[in-house]
Every structure is written in C-alpha cells, then in structure tokens.
PDB file of C-alpha atoms in Angstrom:
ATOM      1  CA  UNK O   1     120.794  60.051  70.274  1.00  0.00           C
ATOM      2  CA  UNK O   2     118.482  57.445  70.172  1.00  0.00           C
ATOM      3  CA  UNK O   3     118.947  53.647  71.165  1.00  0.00           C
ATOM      4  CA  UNK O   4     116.580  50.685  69.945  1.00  0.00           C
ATOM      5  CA  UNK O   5     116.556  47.338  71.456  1.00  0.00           C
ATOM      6  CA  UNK O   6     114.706  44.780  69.872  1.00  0.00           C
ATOM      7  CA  UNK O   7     114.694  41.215  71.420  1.00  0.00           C
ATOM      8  CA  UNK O   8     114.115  38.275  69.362  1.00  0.00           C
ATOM      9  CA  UNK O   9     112.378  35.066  70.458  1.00  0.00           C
ATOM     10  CA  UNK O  10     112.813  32.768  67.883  1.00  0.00           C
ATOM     11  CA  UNK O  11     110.455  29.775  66.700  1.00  0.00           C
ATOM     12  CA  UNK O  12     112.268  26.674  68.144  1.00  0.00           C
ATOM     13  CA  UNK O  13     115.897  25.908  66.394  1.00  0.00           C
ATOM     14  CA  UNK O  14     115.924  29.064  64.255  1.00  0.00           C
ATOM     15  CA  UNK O  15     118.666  31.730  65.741  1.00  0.00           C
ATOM     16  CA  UNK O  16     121.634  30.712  63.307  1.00  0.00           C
ATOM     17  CA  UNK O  17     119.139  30.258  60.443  1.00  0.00           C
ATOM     18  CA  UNK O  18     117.309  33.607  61.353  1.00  0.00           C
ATOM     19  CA  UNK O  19     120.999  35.363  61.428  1.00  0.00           C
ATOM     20  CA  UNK O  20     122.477  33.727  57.939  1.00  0.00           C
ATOM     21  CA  UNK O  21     119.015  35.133  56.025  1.00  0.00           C
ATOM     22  CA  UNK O  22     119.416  38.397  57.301  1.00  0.00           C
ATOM     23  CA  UNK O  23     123.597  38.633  56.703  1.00  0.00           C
ATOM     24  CA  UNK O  24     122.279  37.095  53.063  1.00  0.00           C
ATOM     25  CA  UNK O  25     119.869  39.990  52.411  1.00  0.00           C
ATOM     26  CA  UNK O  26     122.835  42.244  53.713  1.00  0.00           C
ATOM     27  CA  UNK O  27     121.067  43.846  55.777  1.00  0.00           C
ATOM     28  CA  UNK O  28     123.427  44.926  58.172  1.00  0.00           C
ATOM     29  CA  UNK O  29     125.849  46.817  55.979  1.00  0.00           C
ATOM     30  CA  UNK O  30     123.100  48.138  54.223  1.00  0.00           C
ATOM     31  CA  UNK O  31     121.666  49.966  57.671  1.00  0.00           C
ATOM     32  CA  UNK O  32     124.719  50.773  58.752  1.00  0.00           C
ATOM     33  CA  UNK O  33     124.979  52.830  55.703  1.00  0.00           C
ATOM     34  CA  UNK O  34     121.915  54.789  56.226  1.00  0.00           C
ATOM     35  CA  UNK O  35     122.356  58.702  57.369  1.00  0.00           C
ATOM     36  CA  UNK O  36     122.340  58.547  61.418  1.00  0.00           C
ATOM     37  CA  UNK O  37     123.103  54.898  62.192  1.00  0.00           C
ATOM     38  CA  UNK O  38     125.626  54.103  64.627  1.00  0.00           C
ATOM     39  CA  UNK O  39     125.308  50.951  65.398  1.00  0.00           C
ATOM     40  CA  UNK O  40     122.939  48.293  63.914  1.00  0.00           C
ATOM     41  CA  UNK O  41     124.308  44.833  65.765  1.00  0.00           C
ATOM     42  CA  UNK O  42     122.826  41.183  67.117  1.00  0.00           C
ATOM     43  CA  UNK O  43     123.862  39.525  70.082  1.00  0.00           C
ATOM     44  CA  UNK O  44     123.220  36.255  70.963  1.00  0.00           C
ATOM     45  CA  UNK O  45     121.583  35.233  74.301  1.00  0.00           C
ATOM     46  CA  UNK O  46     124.624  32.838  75.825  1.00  0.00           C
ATOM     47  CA  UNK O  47     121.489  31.298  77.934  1.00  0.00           C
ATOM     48  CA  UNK O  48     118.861  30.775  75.313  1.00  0.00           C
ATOM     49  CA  UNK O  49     119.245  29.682  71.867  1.00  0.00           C
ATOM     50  CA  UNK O  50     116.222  30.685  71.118  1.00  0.00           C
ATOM     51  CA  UNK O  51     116.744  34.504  71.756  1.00  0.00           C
ATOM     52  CA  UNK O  52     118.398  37.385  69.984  1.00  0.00           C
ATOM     53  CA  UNK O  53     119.002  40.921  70.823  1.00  0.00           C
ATOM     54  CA  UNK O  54     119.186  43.622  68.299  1.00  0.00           C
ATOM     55  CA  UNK O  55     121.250  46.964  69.535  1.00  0.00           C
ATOM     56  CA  UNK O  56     120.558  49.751  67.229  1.00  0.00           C
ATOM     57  CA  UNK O  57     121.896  53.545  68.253  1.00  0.00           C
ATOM     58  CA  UNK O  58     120.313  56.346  65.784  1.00  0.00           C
ATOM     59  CA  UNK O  59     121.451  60.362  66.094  1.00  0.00           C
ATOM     60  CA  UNK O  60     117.985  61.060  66.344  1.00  0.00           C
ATOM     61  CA  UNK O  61     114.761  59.294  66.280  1.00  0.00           C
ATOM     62  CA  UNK O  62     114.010  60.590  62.989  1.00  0.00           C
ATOM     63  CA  UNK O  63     116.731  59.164  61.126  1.00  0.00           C
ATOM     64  CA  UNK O  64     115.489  55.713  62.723  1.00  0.00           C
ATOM     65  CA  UNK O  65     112.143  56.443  61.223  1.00  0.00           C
ATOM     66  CA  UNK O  66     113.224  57.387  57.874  1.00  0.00           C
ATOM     67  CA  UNK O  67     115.164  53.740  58.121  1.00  0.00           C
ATOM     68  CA  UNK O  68     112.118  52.129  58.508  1.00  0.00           C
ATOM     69  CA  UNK O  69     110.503  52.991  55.228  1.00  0.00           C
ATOM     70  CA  UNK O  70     113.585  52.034  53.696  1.00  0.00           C
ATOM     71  CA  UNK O  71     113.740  49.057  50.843  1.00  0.00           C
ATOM     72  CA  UNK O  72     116.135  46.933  52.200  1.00  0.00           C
ATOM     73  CA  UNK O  73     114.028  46.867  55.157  1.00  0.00           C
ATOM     74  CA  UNK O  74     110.924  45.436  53.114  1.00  0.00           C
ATOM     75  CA  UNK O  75     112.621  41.777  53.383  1.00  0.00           C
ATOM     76  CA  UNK O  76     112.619  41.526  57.211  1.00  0.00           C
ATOM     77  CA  UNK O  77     108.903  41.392  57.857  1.00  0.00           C
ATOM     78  CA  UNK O  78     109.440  38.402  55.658  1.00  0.00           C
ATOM     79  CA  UNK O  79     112.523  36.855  57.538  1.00  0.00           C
ATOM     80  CA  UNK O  80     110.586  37.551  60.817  1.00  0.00           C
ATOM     81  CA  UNK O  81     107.846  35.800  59.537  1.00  0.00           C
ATOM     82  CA  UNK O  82     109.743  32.898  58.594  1.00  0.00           C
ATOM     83  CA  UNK O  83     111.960  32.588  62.011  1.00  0.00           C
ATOM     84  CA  UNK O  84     110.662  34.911  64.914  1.00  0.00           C
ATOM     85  CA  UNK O  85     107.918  33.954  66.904  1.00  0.00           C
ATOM     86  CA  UNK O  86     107.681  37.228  69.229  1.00  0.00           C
ATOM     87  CA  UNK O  87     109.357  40.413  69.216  1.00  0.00           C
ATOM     88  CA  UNK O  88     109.613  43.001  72.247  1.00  0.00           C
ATOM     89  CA  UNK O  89     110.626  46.688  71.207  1.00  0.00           C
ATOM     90  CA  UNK O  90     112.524  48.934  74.171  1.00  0.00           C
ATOM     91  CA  UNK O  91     113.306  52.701  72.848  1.00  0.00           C
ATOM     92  CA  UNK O  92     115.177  55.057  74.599  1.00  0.00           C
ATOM     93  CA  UNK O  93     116.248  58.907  74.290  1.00  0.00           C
ATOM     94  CA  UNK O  94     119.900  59.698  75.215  1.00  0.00           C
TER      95      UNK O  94
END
C-alpha cells in the first residue's frame, strides 16, 4: 500500500471555491475509478480556512504514478494555479 498526503494552503478565501472546481471537473470519481485507488478524499482544516488536506491510499506506488499521467489529472495544475498558493507532499509505504 501506499498513502499520499497532500496539504493545501490556499490563496486567501479560496477553500470552498478550490473544492466546487475540482467536484466540477469530477475529479474525484474519476480517481477513484482508476486501477489501485482506495481512497482519493479532502478534509477540511476545522482551524484554518485556508487549508486543505488531501488523503489518497494507492495498492502500490505504481498505480499512483500511472494516475499521475492521467487526463483528468491535466486540469488540476490549472485549478492549483488558480486557488493554491503552496502545496506540501508527505508519502508513505505501508
């Protein structure tokens, strides 16, 4: 298994805004569909409205590469762009 947390600082006012693009592109159903994915989910910071963790769980590490080359994933450079202001990656082997 492999787990990916990325955590989301978002440019001032732009969590909710950030999180209706991305359920627009549907992205999440769309990674949840890809081979390996088990879990592909934000959670919201109850502290900081300006931060946003996303939990991904992969079988393997290369099933979580593969799903970064994939289409669907082309728009969120774009989104991020628009509404992140710095990301921090943590991965871990289970």
């Amino acid at each position: 298994m492999y787990r990916v947390y990325v955590r989301y600082e978002m440019k001032p006012g732009m969590r909710e805004d950030f999180l209706s693009a991305v359920a627009g592109a549907g992205l999440r159903q769309a990674v949840l569909a890809e081979k390996g994915c088990r879990q592909y989910d934000y959670f919201r910071d109850v502290d900081d409205p300006d931060v946003l963790l996303l939990a991904e769980l992969w079988d393997s590490r290369e099933d979580q590469q593969v799903h970064m080359g994939q289409p669907h994933m082309a728009a969120l450079p774009r989104l991020k762009e628009q509404y992140v202001r710095q990301t921090a990656l943590e991965c871990h082997e289970l």
